[in-house]
XYZ file of C-alpha atoms in Angstrom:
211
model
C 166.672 -247.083 56.689
C 168.173 -248.872 53.689
C 171.805 -249.761 54.231
C 174.544 -249.507 51.631
C 177.473 -251.827 51.171
C 180.925 -250.305 51.693
C 182.371 -248.922 48.494
C 186.016 -249.147 47.457
C 187.244 -246.832 44.698
C 187.561 -248.266 41.210
C 191.101 -248.967 40.103
C 191.010 -249.105 36.307
C 193.880 -249.887 33.973
C 193.613 -247.423 31.064
C 195.378 -249.940 28.814
C 192.922 -252.742 29.577
C 190.192 -253.837 27.171
C 186.760 -252.233 27.721
C 184.698 -254.107 30.296
C 181.733 -256.345 29.451
C 178.240 -254.868 29.361
C 175.300 -256.104 31.449
C 171.815 -255.183 30.205
C 168.797 -255.087 32.552
C 165.292 -255.277 31.099
C 161.981 -253.747 32.127
C 158.823 -254.935 33.856
C 156.896 -257.944 32.462
C 159.765 -258.762 30.111
C 162.954 -260.846 29.983
C 166.468 -260.295 28.722
C 165.126 -260.868 25.209
C 163.681 -257.355 25.330
C 167.209 -255.981 24.967
C 168.463 -258.534 22.442
C 168.716 -255.969 19.635
C 170.714 -253.658 21.853
C 173.011 -256.462 22.968
C 173.562 -257.427 19.332
C 174.506 -253.860 18.447
C 176.927 -253.641 21.371
C 178.555 -256.921 20.360
C 178.860 -255.671 16.789
C 180.904 -252.781 18.199
C 183.356 -255.313 19.628
C 182.099 -255.519 23.209
C 180.972 -258.522 25.220
C 177.332 -258.073 26.279
C 174.921 -260.176 28.307
C 171.251 -259.729 29.231
C 170.014 -260.735 32.673
C 166.602 -262.320 33.238
C 165.087 -260.763 36.361
C 162.760 -263.117 38.247
C 160.013 -262.373 38.950
C 159.693 -259.471 36.516
C 156.014 -258.757 37.084
C 156.498 -256.054 39.704
C 155.799 -258.345 42.655
C 159.405 -258.376 43.913
C 160.804 -255.280 45.635
C 163.297 -253.343 43.559
C 166.119 -254.158 45.987
C 165.408 -257.882 45.630
C 165.889 -257.550 41.878
C 168.951 -255.353 42.445
C 170.562 -258.236 44.337
C 170.173 -260.360 41.191
C 171.952 -257.667 39.190
C 174.722 -257.593 41.791
C 175.272 -261.344 41.431
C 175.186 -261.169 37.634
C 177.618 -258.249 37.536
C 180.041 -260.015 39.878
C 179.919 -263.186 37.782
C 180.331 -261.324 34.494
C 183.281 -259.305 35.783
C 184.982 -262.450 37.072
C 184.422 -264.354 33.834
C 185.748 -261.474 31.737
C 188.635 -260.841 34.120
C 187.840 -257.140 33.999
C 186.891 -256.493 37.596
C 184.235 -254.035 36.412
C 181.245 -253.890 34.058
C 179.282 -251.308 32.140
C 175.574 -251.355 32.964
C 172.574 -250.510 30.763
C 169.106 -250.499 32.321
C 165.756 -249.951 30.635
C 162.576 -248.793 32.407
C 162.201 -250.727 35.683
C 165.613 -252.217 34.928
C 167.128 -248.732 35.060
C 165.804 -248.223 38.587
C 166.930 -251.718 39.588
C 170.393 -250.880 38.250
C 170.437 -247.603 40.142
C 169.463 -249.362 43.376
C 172.311 -251.821 42.833
C 174.803 -249.000 42.346
C 173.632 -246.968 45.324
C 172.716 -249.701 47.804
C 174.420 -252.989 46.953
C 178.021 -252.094 46.202
C 177.687 -251.320 42.507
C 179.822 -248.209 42.776
C 182.813 -250.514 43.194
C 181.844 -252.707 40.242
C 180.301 -250.410 37.598
C 182.395 -248.203 35.353
C 179.593 -246.632 33.314
C 175.786 -246.691 33.772
C 173.341 -245.854 30.972
C 169.740 -245.351 32.088
C 166.986 -245.642 29.487
C 163.634 -244.143 30.504
C 163.859 -245.224 34.130
C 161.279 -244.076 36.724
C 163.892 -242.459 38.945
C 161.516 -239.921 40.463
C 158.575 -242.300 40.226
C 155.833 -242.740 37.671
C 152.134 -242.024 38.022
C 151.321 -245.332 36.320
C 152.715 -247.153 39.371
C 149.586 -246.121 41.272
C 147.660 -248.678 39.219
C 149.155 -251.679 41.055
C 149.724 -252.618 44.697
C 152.601 -255.024 43.977
C 155.698 -254.386 46.067
C 158.039 -253.551 43.193
C 155.492 -251.304 41.560
C 154.921 -249.471 44.846
C 158.667 -248.811 44.906
C 158.203 -246.942 41.621
C 155.525 -244.598 42.939
C 156.508 -240.933 43.325
C 157.721 -240.341 46.872
C 158.098 -244.033 47.759
C 160.458 -244.808 50.665
C 162.946 -246.372 48.247
C 162.986 -243.394 45.878
C 163.222 -240.940 48.754
C 166.151 -242.861 50.212
C 168.021 -243.017 46.890
C 167.428 -239.320 46.267
C 168.808 -238.411 49.695
C 172.335 -239.669 48.970
C 174.878 -236.864 48.906
C 177.194 -238.817 46.614
C 174.986 -241.353 44.850
C 177.386 -242.376 42.104
C 180.911 -242.247 43.484
C 183.246 -242.955 40.545
C 180.480 -244.292 38.267
C 179.945 -242.333 35.052
C 176.184 -241.921 34.556
C 174.170 -241.119 31.430
C 170.398 -240.821 31.013
C 168.380 -241.197 27.819
C 164.633 -240.525 27.696
C 161.779 -239.665 25.383
C 159.490 -236.678 25.967
C 156.592 -238.771 24.628
C 156.751 -241.361 27.401
C 153.341 -242.418 28.746
C 154.630 -245.313 30.864
C 157.210 -243.359 32.864
C 155.066 -240.310 33.456
C 155.778 -237.506 33.535
C 158.747 -238.160 31.256
C 161.025 -235.817 33.206
C 161.135 -238.370 36.036
C 163.608 -240.338 33.907
C 166.272 -237.697 34.508
C 169.058 -238.393 37.001
C 170.740 -235.838 39.210
C 174.484 -236.038 38.822
C 174.406 -237.614 35.359
C 177.285 -236.665 33.079
C 174.844 -236.395 30.181
C 171.071 -236.328 29.724
C 169.594 -236.657 26.254
C 166.004 -236.545 25.034
C 165.250 -238.521 21.884
C 161.929 -238.136 19.991
C 160.959 -241.798 20.315
C 157.190 -242.220 20.013
C 156.568 -244.916 22.642
C 158.241 -245.991 25.872
C 158.822 -249.552 24.684
C 160.621 -248.366 21.563
C 163.414 -246.995 23.763
C 164.730 -250.575 23.814
C 164.909 -250.937 20.025
C 164.856 -247.548 18.293
C 167.870 -247.038 16.028
C 168.633 -243.641 17.543
C 168.746 -245.111 21.025
C 170.938 -248.014 19.918
C 173.433 -245.629 18.334
C 173.446 -243.366 21.388
C 174.049 -246.256 23.779
C 176.939 -247.628 21.730
C 178.452 -244.155 21.434
C 178.322 -243.705 25.208
C 179.798 -247.129 25.923
C 182.583 -246.658 23.380
C 183.572 -243.135 24.433
């Protein structure tokens, strides 16, 4: 049984400035993977930071990485004085972000979550490795089953999912959908990795964050 932290409802001031944005990268990468997206978000007038997950090679369980996101989100919210953050996660980083929201108190810290091609129902490619974090991304893993069993997974968090139907890394591509998302959008991006840099994705993410 995976325990959740208690969640207090978000108390947002509608007159306050938009919160900062925390971006969470995918497997084998660093925060630099989302540098173009962070630049675009900053150009729209928002503060954005990219976390470096360590290790990012799939050897750490997803919840271990989610704890790093929790610490980064707390620090970013304190520094900005906002109390909350917006969260963008790509690939493995999307699942890490989801685990933070559902299991480590993120529902009380995250205003808006944008998932980009995350393996939320698992990916068949995860069967190619026995590393702990990769096993968490297998279809039917204990972690995924636990997350999917939540009756109210998001609380007050506004959730959006973007994916490409041509994804061969998160396979089948439909596993990147999220139950309870306010919006789900398929974009004809040719490769999984381009979901971090494609102009259409960048525009869609900024539009969601600025809404």
